[in-house]
Amino acid sequence: MSKKITCVLLALLMVVSVMCVCVPEAQAATKRTKSRDIAIVFDNSGSMYSNSYTGERFDSWCRATYAMEVFASMLNEGDRLMIYPMWEITLGVNGSERYSMERPLIIDGPGEADRIRQIYTPSASTTPFSTAHKAFAGLRNDSTADEKYLIVLTDGLFDEGEAAVQSGMEEFSKVFNTMFLGIGDVYVPEVTDPSRQYFDKASSSDQVLSKLTVMCNRIFGRDTLEVSGDKVDFDVSMSKLILFVQGEGITDVSLSGGTKVSEHPMKYSELGAGGRGEPLVDRTLQGMIVTYEDIPAGGYTIGHKGSATSVSVYYEPDVDLQIRLIDEGGNVVDPGSGELFAGSYTLEYGLVDADGVPTTSKLLGDVQYDITYTVNGQPTEIHENKGGHVQIDLPAGSTLDGTFKAVYLGDYTIEKDSEALGWPRGGLNIALEPVKDFLLEVTGGQQDYPLTQLEALATYKVTLRYDGELLTGEALDAVTFPDPVLEGGNAKVRVERVEDGFTVSLHHQGDVADTTCGEQKLTFRASYTNKDAQTGDAPAVTKTFTVSDDSKALGIRLELGQSYYVIKDLPESKPIIVHLTMGGAPLTAEEFEGAELDFRIPGLTYDIQPDPAGSRYVVALKNEGDIDTGKYEVSCAVSGTDTLGRPCSAQDGGKIELQHYPLWVRILAIVLLIALIVLLIWLWSNMKSMPKHITAVNGSFLAGGKQIPGAISCKYVRNGRKRGSLTITSPKVIADPSLRCGMTLELEADSPRRVPSARRKVRVVGITPASKKDTTKMQVGGTTMTRNSQDQFIRLGTANDTKIDCGAGSGTVLGVAATVLSAVKGKKVAVSISSLRLKFR
């Protein structure tokens, strides 16, 4: 019994270890993001603890709980381990939390694995198969995980009998993947569905390890990395590596170069079962589980502290099934386009690593590819043990779809349909290929063509590109290139096909002279027809140019020997020359002979002599008869043909004058007349003239020392342009009209007429007071006149100079003072006008 129990524990430990690494549900992919629920039927019957007859104690329970803790430590985040005990358990001897086949203990991810170490069975008894039914019902009814698994591991005979076990396992495997390992002389159910069932038997404890190894290889292939000393090496990227180091005092487990995502220390449980005496504990059950993720291929070193009894490394390769469709040009088809075009394609399949590089690593085991593609619903199957490719002809109107599967490491499965590949739902539609980018390029030519050089210069090179490639040789057969259309002209357009395109040239319409000149447009068009008979047009290209008439036409130029003639000197005068040209150059003898001259001077007689060598005619005027003086019109015209033979003509003309006197006589008379006019203007502008207007401003009138309000009167009188007078009168004093003063200035012009009126000057040649007997002083600018004892007004500072002769202009200050008898006061009162300024306008 002890050996059987030990076998059960070892079997559970190994199954748990490999299951946590990579047990997939049928047709699951390696890169899972799905959640998983795993139900384990925990055999905690009494035989796990002791022999009820002999009292012998067993440590099988200790090994079982240790194995389940290892199992839980290898879960991924989001996975759950549901432990269904055959008999009620608690967490701790006196624990309040109770679990049973009705209420399983749920370990939610690896972080809760150490709870298993606290399992205690208050009372253990027989081996009921009903626990397996409870586990199945829990998975079916209560689990919402994406993937679900059921494991039954036992060393005993179930209470319900063999038939019940057989039917139960068949029922379970219809829904979930199931495993059954019988150890010792126990019943093992018959396998009825190999895709979902794996049942085996270890007849003795010596066979447990080898049987479980076969089980692992069958389910997962070579999922255990070979460890050489402390080294591991792998040639394919890994999504996960799990390091399981067992031994006493194991710590600091590491992988050189790796990134650790979790670690879980493992340790035996010291709890057992009630009523079974002191539990037997295996204290060698210790270790550490460390998980690494996303590890590149390469060689690594495993490190740890403590005394290790075993080191195991489990791996999950980071590979994907790559399906590519490649067109005839070697380009990978973008499935997002939603459709393909008719043609021959290569379907390529194989496993690739995390970097998208194809891999055939032996760590993947025996790889099996099951490729099924359909064209219009007709399937073609490919079954190979290595990646490869197949050519597919896809006609227009067909649909390409398929399912693709790769199985490696025994049962690692990647299965993809067209949607998983990014293809549209229902597959890729094969359509007629539309015309791709078709471009027409035109080089050569120029913007201006001389008419006579049109055929030599007007040549264009046309090249065509389809989907970026230059079309040459036979590829041009798919091109339709009509003659370019010429607008605005009548030149002939000729097209010639060459190796790398077409040449287009312009030619005269008959004779050169018949070709139209002016601005013209030449439009190039082309179309392309692909292998699916689809036609597309290239954007039209238009070249604009000008055909300019560069032919040479007749020209004529009249050269007058002189424009003024003296009649009597006509015979000796210079002749009139008529020059003829063709395009600006002298005429040849032949051209001169073909040109016809029409020369006229109405009213005069003349002699015309041709000069072919000088390409001219010489005209001599004659003094015959009565010749009228005056001006005469001279006209000449030539007619003939241009260099292209077209009729052409040219004209020119001028005037001559005939008089009896020389021209210098007229010039002298004009000069003298102009000089006289200038002199008269000078004399007139230099005649002296009085200002047009004179006023006085800003003056003040004082009487008895007081300022009297009122405007000072200023009266200006012009006596012709050279003389005038200015009379200044004080304002009237209302209270005493006898209080007044003033004076009159006699003025003469002192500035020429050309000076503006406001800037002119005058000479004061006389000054008369309003009341000679009362006036004492008069002022004009800087000149002051005062009355002497003989009642004469003399210049201040002189003895007897009574003559005043001073200049005045705008701004000159005037003043006058007097002493008058006040009619009101009856006494003399001083009155004066001061600060009065002249203003000329």
mmCIF file of C-alpha atoms in Angstrom, residues 414-666:
data_model
loop_
_atom_site.group_PDB
_atom_site.id
_atom_site.type_symbol
_atom_site.label_atom_id
_atom_site.label_comp_id
_atom_site.label_asym_id
_atom_site.label_seq_id
_atom_site.Cartn_x
_atom_site.Cartn_y
_atom_site.Cartn_z
ATOM 1 C CA ILE A 414 -1.831 26.690 -34.018
ATOM 2 C CA GLU A 415 -4.932 26.784 -36.138
ATOM 3 C CA LYS A 416 -5.933 29.740 -38.278
ATOM 4 C CA ASP A 417 -8.730 30.455 -40.650
ATOM 5 C CA SER A 418 -8.792 33.203 -43.266
ATOM 6 C CA GLU A 419 -10.038 35.798 -40.764
ATOM 7 C CA ALA A 420 -7.114 35.048 -38.428
ATOM 8 C CA LEU A 421 -4.821 35.824 -41.371
ATOM 9 C CA GLY A 422 -6.472 39.198 -41.867
ATOM 10 C CA TRP A 423 -8.362 38.020 -44.934
ATOM 11 C CA PRO A 424 -11.944 39.223 -45.401
ATOM 12 C CA ARG A 425 -14.698 37.022 -44.016
ATOM 13 C CA GLY A 426 -15.456 34.424 -46.640
ATOM 14 C CA GLY A 427 -12.007 34.608 -48.236
ATOM 15 C CA LEU A 428 -10.250 36.662 -50.868
ATOM 16 C CA ASN A 429 -12.168 37.575 -54.002
ATOM 17 C CA ILE A 430 -10.258 37.220 -57.267
ATOM 18 C CA ALA A 431 -11.076 40.046 -59.656
ATOM 19 C CA LEU A 432 -9.979 41.201 -63.072
ATOM 20 C CA GLU A 433 -6.864 43.239 -62.575
ATOM 21 C CA PRO A 434 -7.535 46.929 -63.233
ATOM 22 C CA VAL A 435 -5.071 48.981 -65.174
ATOM 23 C CA LYS A 436 -2.386 50.285 -62.816
ATOM 24 C CA ASP A 437 -0.628 53.613 -63.020
ATOM 25 C CA PHE A 438 -0.050 54.349 -66.700
ATOM 26 C CA LEU A 439 1.946 57.471 -67.463
ATOM 27 C CA LEU A 440 2.916 59.156 -70.707
ATOM 28 C CA GLU A 441 6.050 61.299 -70.764
ATOM 29 C CA VAL A 442 6.983 63.669 -73.602
ATOM 30 C CA THR A 443 10.455 65.130 -74.015
ATOM 31 C CA GLY A 444 12.164 67.111 -76.736
ATOM 32 C CA GLY A 445 10.765 69.867 -78.892
ATOM 33 C CA GLN A 446 10.907 73.545 -78.004
ATOM 34 C CA GLN A 447 8.602 76.492 -77.422
ATOM 35 C CA ASP A 448 9.315 78.338 -80.673
ATOM 36 C CA TYR A 449 9.904 77.008 -84.174
ATOM 37 C CA PRO A 450 11.064 79.158 -87.094
ATOM 38 C CA LEU A 451 8.829 78.214 -90.017
ATOM 39 C CA THR A 452 11.675 77.272 -92.315
ATOM 40 C CA GLN A 453 13.243 75.005 -89.607
ATOM 41 C CA LEU A 454 10.046 73.316 -88.429
ATOM 42 C CA GLU A 455 10.879 69.878 -89.823
ATOM 43 C CA ALA A 456 14.425 69.997 -88.480
ATOM 44 C CA LEU A 457 13.505 70.994 -84.922
ATOM 45 C CA ALA A 458 9.972 69.755 -84.158
ATOM 46 C CA THR A 459 10.666 66.198 -82.937
ATOM 47 C CA TYR A 460 9.277 64.757 -79.663
ATOM 48 C CA LYS A 461 10.192 61.553 -77.803
ATOM 49 C CA VAL A 462 7.299 59.712 -76.133
ATOM 50 C CA THR A 463 8.012 57.157 -73.371
ATOM 51 C CA LEU A 464 5.408 55.195 -71.425
ATOM 52 C CA ARG A 465 5.548 53.704 -67.934
ATOM 53 C CA TYR A 466 3.213 51.072 -66.552
ATOM 54 C CA ASP A 467 3.210 50.600 -62.786
ATOM 55 C CA GLY A 468 6.493 52.520 -62.679
ATOM 56 C CA GLU A 469 8.257 50.337 -65.279
ATOM 57 C CA LEU A 470 9.407 51.704 -68.660
ATOM 58 C CA LEU A 471 7.669 49.884 -71.511
ATOM 59 C CA THR A 472 10.013 48.708 -74.246
ATOM 60 C CA GLY A 473 10.007 46.214 -77.092
ATOM 61 C CA GLU A 474 7.083 43.792 -77.062
ATOM 62 C CA ALA A 475 5.643 45.427 -73.937
ATOM 63 C CA LEU A 476 4.595 48.297 -76.214
ATOM 64 C CA ASP A 477 2.163 45.928 -77.940
ATOM 65 C CA ALA A 478 -0.249 46.596 -75.073
ATOM 66 C CA VAL A 479 -0.189 50.327 -75.835
ATOM 67 C CA THR A 480 -2.515 52.160 -78.182
ATOM 68 C CA PHE A 481 -0.885 55.397 -79.283
ATOM 69 C CA PRO A 482 -2.993 57.433 -81.738
ATOM 70 C CA ASP A 483 -1.565 60.322 -83.741
ATOM 71 C CA PRO A 484 -1.320 63.384 -81.496
ATOM 72 C CA VAL A 485 -3.900 66.087 -82.228
ATOM 73 C CA LEU A 486 -2.622 69.470 -83.456
ATOM 74 C CA GLU A 487 -4.731 72.549 -82.729
ATOM 75 C CA GLY A 488 -4.167 75.995 -84.247
ATOM 76 C CA GLY A 489 -2.032 74.794 -87.139
ATOM 77 C CA ASN A 490 -2.055 72.577 -90.220
ATOM 78 C CA ALA A 491 1.354 70.872 -90.036
ATOM 79 C CA LYS A 492 1.440 67.135 -90.665
ATOM 80 C CA VAL A 493 2.003 64.891 -87.591
ATOM 81 C CA ARG A 494 4.029 61.730 -88.125
ATOM 82 C CA VAL A 495 4.432 58.921 -85.541
ATOM 83 C CA GLU A 496 7.137 56.251 -85.529
ATOM 84 C CA ARG A 497 7.434 53.409 -83.013
ATOM 85 C CA VAL A 498 10.928 52.797 -81.637
ATOM 86 C CA GLU A 499 12.401 50.320 -79.129
ATOM 87 C CA ASP A 500 11.630 52.400 -76.037
ATOM 88 C CA GLY A 501 8.546 54.356 -77.133
ATOM 89 C CA PHE A 502 7.504 56.570 -80.020
ATOM 90 C CA THR A 503 8.863 59.578 -81.879
ATOM 91 C CA VAL A 504 6.515 62.296 -83.097
ATOM 92 C CA SER A 505 7.603 64.880 -85.692
ATOM 93 C CA LEU A 506 5.955 67.818 -87.481
ATOM 94 C CA HIS A 507 6.193 68.397 -91.216
ATOM 95 C CA HIS A 508 5.155 71.134 -93.651
ATOM 96 C CA GLN A 509 1.750 71.052 -95.249
ATOM 97 C CA GLY A 510 2.859 70.940 -98.889
ATOM 98 C CA ASP A 511 5.099 73.946 -99.539
ATOM 99 C CA VAL A 512 6.671 75.736 -96.615
ATOM 100 C CA ALA A 513 4.566 78.806 -97.382
ATOM 101 C CA ASP A 514 1.386 76.736 -96.948
ATOM 102 C CA THR A 515 2.140 75.898 -93.295
ATOM 103 C CA THR A 516 0.205 77.925 -90.718
ATOM 104 C CA CYS A 517 2.127 80.101 -88.277
ATOM 105 C CA GLY A 518 1.118 81.228 -84.773
ATOM 106 C CA GLU A 519 0.511 79.636 -81.369
ATOM 107 C CA GLN A 520 -0.415 75.948 -81.571
ATOM 108 C CA LYS A 521 -1.079 72.971 -79.274
ATOM 109 C CA LEU A 522 -0.070 69.333 -79.752
ATOM 110 C CA THR A 523 -1.914 66.870 -77.464
ATOM 111 C CA PHE A 524 -0.553 63.359 -76.823
ATOM 112 C CA ARG A 525 -2.779 60.509 -75.630
ATOM 113 C CA ALA A 526 -2.237 56.798 -75.024
ATOM 114 C CA SER A 527 -4.102 53.819 -73.545
ATOM 115 C CA TYR A 528 -2.932 50.516 -72.076
ATOM 116 C CA THR A 529 -4.675 47.123 -72.197
ATOM 117 C CA ASN A 530 -3.534 44.600 -69.556
ATOM 118 C CA LYS A 531 -3.593 40.802 -69.652
ATOM 119 C CA ASP A 532 -7.195 40.822 -68.367
ATOM 120 C CA ALA A 533 -8.270 43.015 -71.317
ATOM 121 C CA GLN A 534 -8.810 45.974 -69.009
ATOM 122 C CA THR A 535 -8.011 49.314 -70.624
ATOM 123 C CA GLY A 536 -6.913 52.542 -69.001
ATOM 124 C CA ASP A 537 -5.853 55.910 -70.345
ATOM 125 C CA ALA A 538 -2.742 57.829 -69.423
ATOM 126 C CA PRO A 539 -3.223 61.497 -68.473
ATOM 127 C CA ALA A 540 -3.006 63.523 -71.672
ATOM 128 C CA VAL A 541 0.064 65.696 -72.208
ATOM 129 C CA THR A 542 -0.197 68.947 -74.171
ATOM 130 C CA LYS A 543 2.766 70.811 -75.604
ATOM 131 C CA THR A 544 2.209 74.462 -76.524
ATOM 132 C CA PHE A 545 4.508 76.131 -79.029
ATOM 133 C CA THR A 546 4.673 78.929 -81.574
ATOM 134 C CA VAL A 547 5.531 78.654 -85.248
ATOM 135 C CA SER A 548 7.036 82.000 -86.204
ATOM 136 C CA ASP A 549 7.360 83.216 -89.776
ATOM 137 C CA ASP A 550 11.088 83.577 -90.317
ATOM 138 C CA SER A 551 10.782 84.254 -94.076
ATOM 139 C CA LYS A 552 12.465 87.447 -95.440
ATOM 140 C CA ALA A 553 10.210 90.152 -96.868
ATOM 141 C CA LEU A 554 10.911 93.240 -99.013
ATOM 142 C CA GLY A 555 11.810 96.422 -97.166
ATOM 143 C CA ILE A 556 12.182 100.028 -98.296
ATOM 144 C CA ARG A 557 13.855 103.041 -96.675
ATOM 145 C CA LEU A 558 13.695 106.640 -97.932
ATOM 146 C CA GLU A 559 16.866 108.646 -97.356
ATOM 147 C CA LEU A 560 16.298 112.396 -97.991
ATOM 148 C CA GLY A 561 19.483 114.095 -99.071
ATOM 149 C CA GLN A 562 18.309 117.210 -97.285
ATOM 150 C CA SER A 563 14.968 118.368 -95.992
ATOM 151 C CA TYR A 564 15.346 122.029 -97.129
ATOM 152 C CA TYR A 565 16.142 123.074 -100.667
ATOM 153 C CA VAL A 566 16.890 126.490 -102.260
ATOM 154 C CA ILE A 567 15.154 126.417 -105.598
ATOM 155 C CA LYS A 568 17.962 127.989 -107.548
ATOM 156 C CA ASP A 569 20.424 125.464 -106.117
ATOM 157 C CA LEU A 570 18.385 122.322 -106.973
ATOM 158 C CA PRO A 571 20.824 120.979 -109.572
ATOM 159 C CA GLU A 572 23.649 120.999 -107.046
ATOM 160 C CA SER A 573 21.565 119.634 -104.140
ATOM 161 C CA LYS A 574 22.036 116.171 -102.612
ATOM 162 C CA PRO A 575 19.930 113.443 -104.265
ATOM 163 C CA ILE A 576 17.147 111.465 -102.612
ATOM 164 C CA ILE A 577 18.113 107.770 -102.082
ATOM 165 C CA VAL A 578 15.573 104.893 -101.993
ATOM 166 C CA HIS A 579 17.124 101.768 -100.348
ATOM 167 C CA LEU A 580 15.599 98.318 -101.007
ATOM 168 C CA THR A 581 16.187 95.301 -98.693
ATOM 169 C CA MET A 582 15.141 91.670 -98.260
ATOM 170 C CA GLY A 583 14.925 90.753 -94.597
ATOM 171 C CA GLY A 584 17.098 93.766 -93.757
ATOM 172 C CA ALA A 585 19.855 92.776 -96.213
ATOM 173 C CA PRO A 586 20.525 94.364 -99.644
ATOM 174 C CA LEU A 587 18.770 92.743 -102.605
ATOM 175 C CA THR A 588 20.607 90.464 -104.943
ATOM 176 C CA ALA A 589 20.691 91.476 -108.597
ATOM 177 C CA GLU A 590 17.921 88.979 -109.338
ATOM 178 C CA GLU A 591 15.773 90.218 -106.443
ATOM 179 C CA PHE A 592 16.400 93.862 -107.459
ATOM 180 C CA GLU A 593 15.236 93.124 -110.958
ATOM 181 C CA GLY A 594 12.046 91.479 -109.671
ATOM 182 C CA ALA A 595 11.174 94.380 -107.380
ATOM 183 C CA GLU A 596 8.968 97.172 -108.720
ATOM 184 C CA LEU A 597 9.409 100.747 -107.386
ATOM 185 C CA ASP A 598 6.702 103.397 -107.224
ATOM 186 C CA PHE A 599 8.247 106.850 -106.378
ATOM 187 C CA ARG A 600 6.302 110.146 -106.302
ATOM 188 C CA ILE A 601 6.765 113.850 -105.455
ATOM 189 C CA PRO A 602 3.638 115.617 -106.724
ATOM 190 C CA GLY A 603 4.417 119.088 -108.200
ATOM 191 C CA LEU A 604 8.106 118.504 -108.869
ATOM 192 C CA THR A 605 10.144 117.028 -111.680
ATOM 193 C CA TYR A 606 12.965 114.568 -110.969
ATOM 194 C CA ASP A 607 15.186 111.970 -112.502
ATOM 195 C CA ILE A 608 15.302 108.328 -111.128
ATOM 196 C CA GLN A 609 18.370 106.174 -111.671
ATOM 197 C CA PRO A 610 18.549 102.482 -110.539
ATOM 198 C CA ASP A 611 21.682 101.246 -108.728
ATOM 199 C CA PRO A 612 21.415 97.402 -108.563
ATOM 200 C CA ALA A 613 24.852 97.036 -107.024
ATOM 201 C CA GLY A 614 23.877 99.287 -104.129
ATOM 202 C CA SER A 615 20.337 97.872 -103.983
ATOM 203 C CA ARG A 616 18.937 101.400 -104.352
ATOM 204 C CA TYR A 617 17.476 104.108 -106.559
ATOM 205 C CA VAL A 618 18.958 107.615 -106.800
ATOM 206 C CA VAL A 619 16.503 110.503 -107.361
ATOM 207 C CA ALA A 620 17.791 113.938 -108.531
ATOM 208 C CA LEU A 621 15.416 116.963 -108.321
ATOM 209 C CA LYS A 622 15.177 119.282 -111.370
ATOM 210 C CA ASN A 623 14.724 123.104 -111.506
ATOM 211 C CA GLU A 624 12.270 123.225 -114.370
ATOM 212 C CA GLY A 625 9.327 125.565 -114.825
ATOM 213 C CA ASP A 626 7.719 127.606 -112.097
ATOM 214 C CA ILE A 627 8.258 125.933 -108.793
ATOM 215 C CA ASP A 628 6.093 126.925 -105.908
ATOM 216 C CA THR A 629 7.699 127.433 -102.553
ATOM 217 C CA GLY A 630 6.471 125.274 -99.644
ATOM 218 C CA LYS A 631 6.487 121.683 -98.460
ATOM 219 C CA TYR A 632 6.181 118.597 -100.690
ATOM 220 C CA GLU A 633 5.191 114.986 -99.803
ATOM 221 C CA VAL A 634 7.680 112.326 -100.874
ATOM 222 C CA SER A 635 6.338 108.714 -101.092
ATOM 223 C CA CYS A 636 7.844 105.491 -102.291
ATOM 224 C CA ALA A 637 6.661 101.870 -102.401
ATOM 225 C CA VAL A 638 8.141 98.571 -103.571
ATOM 226 C CA SER A 639 6.324 95.336 -104.454
ATOM 227 C CA GLY A 640 7.558 91.839 -105.232
ATOM 228 C CA THR A 641 7.839 88.439 -103.465
ATOM 229 C CA ASP A 642 9.430 87.287 -100.165
ATOM 230 C CA THR A 643 11.964 84.461 -99.835
ATOM 231 C CA LEU A 644 9.124 81.916 -99.852
ATOM 232 C CA GLY A 645 7.681 83.349 -103.096
ATOM 233 C CA ARG A 646 4.694 85.026 -101.468
ATOM 234 C CA PRO A 647 3.664 88.529 -102.728
ATOM 235 C CA CYS A 648 4.802 91.297 -100.438
ATOM 236 C CA SER A 649 5.245 95.090 -100.442
ATOM 237 C CA ALA A 650 6.669 97.904 -98.328
ATOM 238 C CA GLN A 651 6.214 101.680 -98.143
ATOM 239 C CA ASP A 652 8.026 104.717 -96.786
ATOM 240 C CA GLY A 653 7.687 108.501 -97.079
ATOM 241 C CA GLY A 654 8.807 111.926 -95.934
ATOM 242 C CA LYS A 655 8.610 115.702 -96.574
ATOM 243 C CA ILE A 656 10.901 118.301 -98.167
ATOM 244 C CA GLU A 657 10.663 122.073 -98.281
ATOM 245 C CA LEU A 658 11.615 124.398 -101.184
ATOM 246 C CA GLN A 659 12.258 128.155 -100.747
ATOM 247 C CA HIS A 660 14.002 130.971 -102.597
ATOM 248 C CA TYR A 661 16.255 131.900 -99.645
ATOM 249 C CA PRO A 662 18.710 129.904 -97.653
ATOM 250 C CA LEU A 663 17.599 128.264 -94.444
ATOM 251 C CA TRP A 664 19.973 130.366 -92.346
ATOM 252 C CA VAL A 665 17.958 133.506 -93.137
ATOM 253 C CA ARG A 666 14.896 131.957 -91.514
#
